[in-house]
């Protein structure tokens, strides 16, 4: 660790860091724009200037960019030197020449990095008298607004979008003082991680359109730390509310999970909380089949009546509901009458995941995936099914570049130099998938196989690990055994337990060569792993086979999950759900469950990490967290923390859930943690149109957070922090003030203990492929980032990107079924467009897992028949092009 | 046959000659995309300018996105992303020509053709563009008409240079 | 042995030198005598010893630059690039060399590539140089046919493929790292150094970029030796140099003269002095991005160090003469308009600062300047002007004529502001409006 001298003070610098990082680590405020902790340095903005001195005798020094300056023992710098200060001021002054100064109407105002830096350098008076450049803005899709006039040309957007996220439809156009950042033509940004542009852009060029529709300044939002519910990865988010509506979701830094970035499903999918499809109130079905809205008491006593008169009562839990809610259901119906709400198949798949998590095989944290230098993905559509992981895998292929850079003496943060050096060099990434994949562009081996062949291929590769006979399987096996850290990835998107088993066997084989071997299996839903722990031994089908006549269903759309027949015996149905779905429409009593934003809960993600999601705002009317509804039914209103302790007492593996975040007794110097900022200006005015008396804020008995602006925020531990803010740093860039070192873990992150012992040695699974797939006709449900998650589908903007029904196959399959490209096909009365695409494995028919196709479960390829003379609605063509185009 | 679903839309395809010339450039480059500028120039030689459709066709041939290729195309001043006249006049507006009254000559030219920098004459014969020093400073002022260099220009001899 | 080795084949009215005439005059004998016969390291020592300094503008010692290239690792190509972008306003020397003696450049490149173990070469040439492009292509074909290019050059194990890359415009492409990006088919944004192109250049491989004139010298140095080359210079810099003069001189032109020739000899001897009716007011010694010098500097020899001491740079060695009837403010405004237009747009001081400077200069020139404008110019000049403040040398170069202009022609600036008009305006052709 070299010691450097900055303005006379000796600082111990981190090895290999650049000066800007070192200074920020030291708490010294150095302004910057183009540098980003996750993207390194390029030296474009020239904002981070300091003075560096050549040697002892050098008194004048010269201006250098701290982000481009390596640190070495004894090096001397000044941040405060007059010329450094005036240079930094000049940079902002010049950046402002063409900036419109439209902060009052800009969505970024109040949390704008450009504002912060402008104040930081002390630039105030404008001398420039010329005209400002103006640009035409583009339509970039339903998520992201574009306001080019605000651009300061830091190049962060294109670097993030192209280099980091692998998108190819955003570019820098033109040159000189007329550089335009956008698309060649207006249109939806295609990358699944485009939303991060909003946070990556240091000013207001890329803004959150979904937020702009009901905009509120950052300081007037009420925010809580939440965990994304849109897939099994559990990215950390901040969800913000005003007037009882969720206004926006943005990234909550978690060093080990999502780092600085989210996927667009997670960021833009929370609109379901405000959806017109919410169950606003309890309802009881009357004799003509319609629902009478009733007050909660009435509904609860109706449920009690049903329960006591039932002839076989079961509770169907949910892999989408929190541990607390599932536990409350268990306590209500008894463990023997509870199932976690998964199908047989799902239980079997998730059992493999549990086995792996509890075994001595290493499951890395999502962020650690970036460190693996050879990866194989077996039959999992990462980008559509566990999106954020794809972004990590995309970074991992740069391991090879890192090695090259190291051997050439180029620092890794030297982003452009490393890319120029490495060019197309990438670490091995093998994809075994039935169709084109979004990661194809970074893959070294993309192999298209039908699911049964994927299993066979995986077995072949597993055998080739210990068999040096040259073969294509050996070639892939070799990439894994030659790697420093090989990673084997799979998941549940093809719905095949055998794929997971074969993958695990491969990991076991590779791990025998290299103890660093990692395995990452993607579960299906936000709490699939947690729900599995509560009872993967009994599936929904198994419990339903006992022919119960009454079921209490917790946040689970069982009518689309299970085959119709399985539910035949149910005469009385009680449903707790936030959204009106096909199950709610069958219920006798519907109870209005709180959405994720209205209910505290603990969720276990694919890595086996338990995380707490906090309540953002008190729900309207009778809406209440499911666990509260259930405990009230059980006659004891229990707090979430009580349920957790009771659950942990029964399940040893769940011990850590009680300590991952402080519970409701936690105080900082006697205060709770405020959900609103101390600048919150609206409370007194918010309801002034109704009454000028300030409304009493609701109290939160359930957590250490308070629904007010009073309270401590700055010192809150990461799990309770409600927003990121630090003096002088009003934007999300303030996060470094909470990190031990820039880009490192949060200083106050508590208890990262893995949930599992991780000691058990796994023995390879027996695999019988024949039973699972009929090789002749394989119908595959394709996951869609926008379309396959029932909650986020309710968000209007996500809904607009759900593809029209289609069926996709290669030309051989198409001709055997007499289907033609862009023609129509019909299956069970659902019409869809035929896409003939030779990047689909032989014999596979692929249709999307979207609401419009739920009725297609279990069909065979021969069920798809051509519709003569069908003309695709032009909208359908467009929509399916955007969302089904895989990797181009 | 693999269908590229994204590019089913109608698009001017490149001629065989153009493709041949581009492929020849690619041969001495390590990857196709490195030929981006060569390809743009080749197509421009044949078509005068690079239309959106030409751009899309080139992007497809090189296996890159339109957005990326357009980002490159718009960087360079000799790639024309708008139609130009039969002859492009590149008039040097750099310092040696300026010292030799280049501005006066250019103004005359501009009046004569009734166009400003960036415009094309009504008869579509000429497009007038400014250009950086043509390396002909000892014969300033200078301009290029098409591929031909014209120098020692004066207000009076302009006509001779425009045939 | 000639005392004008670079232009000895360039004879008025003879037209371009084809391979036959080139060989007849001793051309390619250095290739035949060196390739496979002399150890590349020995050749490198000769170049180092010759004290040849780069003719592209910065004057960096060529031998030293070459010695940073790592040893061949057998892992891929190594590149040699001739920088034939020549877009520096007021510069017209490389075009002459390429149009009239293309084989000289090719032979220089073959020998340089041999020395550097480079197997692929590009001549990066600006698109407007149609004549040079076709003559180079023709000459390359001739040299290939004669076995000087391609596999097994001149019967040795060394192979060298040479291609002409025709650029699509933009002055910044001349900056060597921007040039590399452009050759890679990308936007021509300069790269950061380090890493230097010698280590990680074209497609991440070792690459040397040299100016055309620099490369043309190589053959002669190898043929006649380092000592001969050093002696060609009249002072401490070795060799000859193409010097030029443009503006209101009697005979504008370009001449090969020994390094260290005093400026007066060039301007008065070769260029015949100022044109009738014009007086010398100042001059840029080596292209648009060098500082003004004035009459008092006329007796300085054209050498890297002496020009530097006088407060300017040798640059490309082609001088631009400001006469007493042209407006210095107008000239500087013209220069800054060029620099602002040619900024690549990557870094803030250059991208935003130069257009502001241009606007202020235009304003002053048309008589709309105010007292505070000089302060803005000075502040901007110090903001943009220092190497290190910007990402590449474009913007600091742009500030050289401005900073020195403010020093030498300050009265002119003040006159514009106080008289609210351009004192030279009768001589000015068109008036620029404030854009
Ligand atoms: C903005 C800019 C433009 C340049 N243009 C040219 C050019 O057109 N030709 C050239 O040879 N060098 C040019 N240079 C210098 C090159 O970067 C580089 O130093 C030179 O090609 C090296 O060759 P040499 O060592 O033989 O001089 C330019 C430099 C800058 C900063
Ligand atoms: S100084 Fe900066 S903006 Fe200007 S040309 Fe160089 S890198 Fe580009
Ligand atoms: S942050 Fe250092 S130059 Fe932009």
Coordinates of C-alpha atoms and ligand atoms in Angstrom, one line a residue, chain C residues 172 190 343-347 350-351 390-392 394-395, ligand 2:
Chain C
X172 CA -7.8 14.8 -35.4
X190 CA -7.6 9.9 -29.3
X343 CA -12.2 19.0 -32.0
X344 CA -13.1 15.4 -31.6
X345 CA -15.6 16.3 -28.9
X346 CA -14.1 14.0 -26.3
X347 CA -12.8 16.2 -23.6
X350 CA -11.4 21.5 -26.1
X351 CA -15.0 20.6 -27.0
X390 CA -6.8 18.1 -22.1
X391 CA -6.9 14.5 -23.3
X392 CA -4.7 15.1 -26.4
X394 CA -5.1 19.2 -30.2
X395 CA -6.4 21.8 -27.8
Ligands
LIG2 S1 -8.1 17.9 -26.8 FE1 -9.9 16.5 -26.2 S2 -11.7 17.0 -27.4 FE2 -9.8 18.0 -28.3 S3 -9.3 16.7 -29.9 FE3 -8.1 16.1 -28.1 S4 -9.3 14.6 -27.0 FE4 -10.6 15.5 -28.6

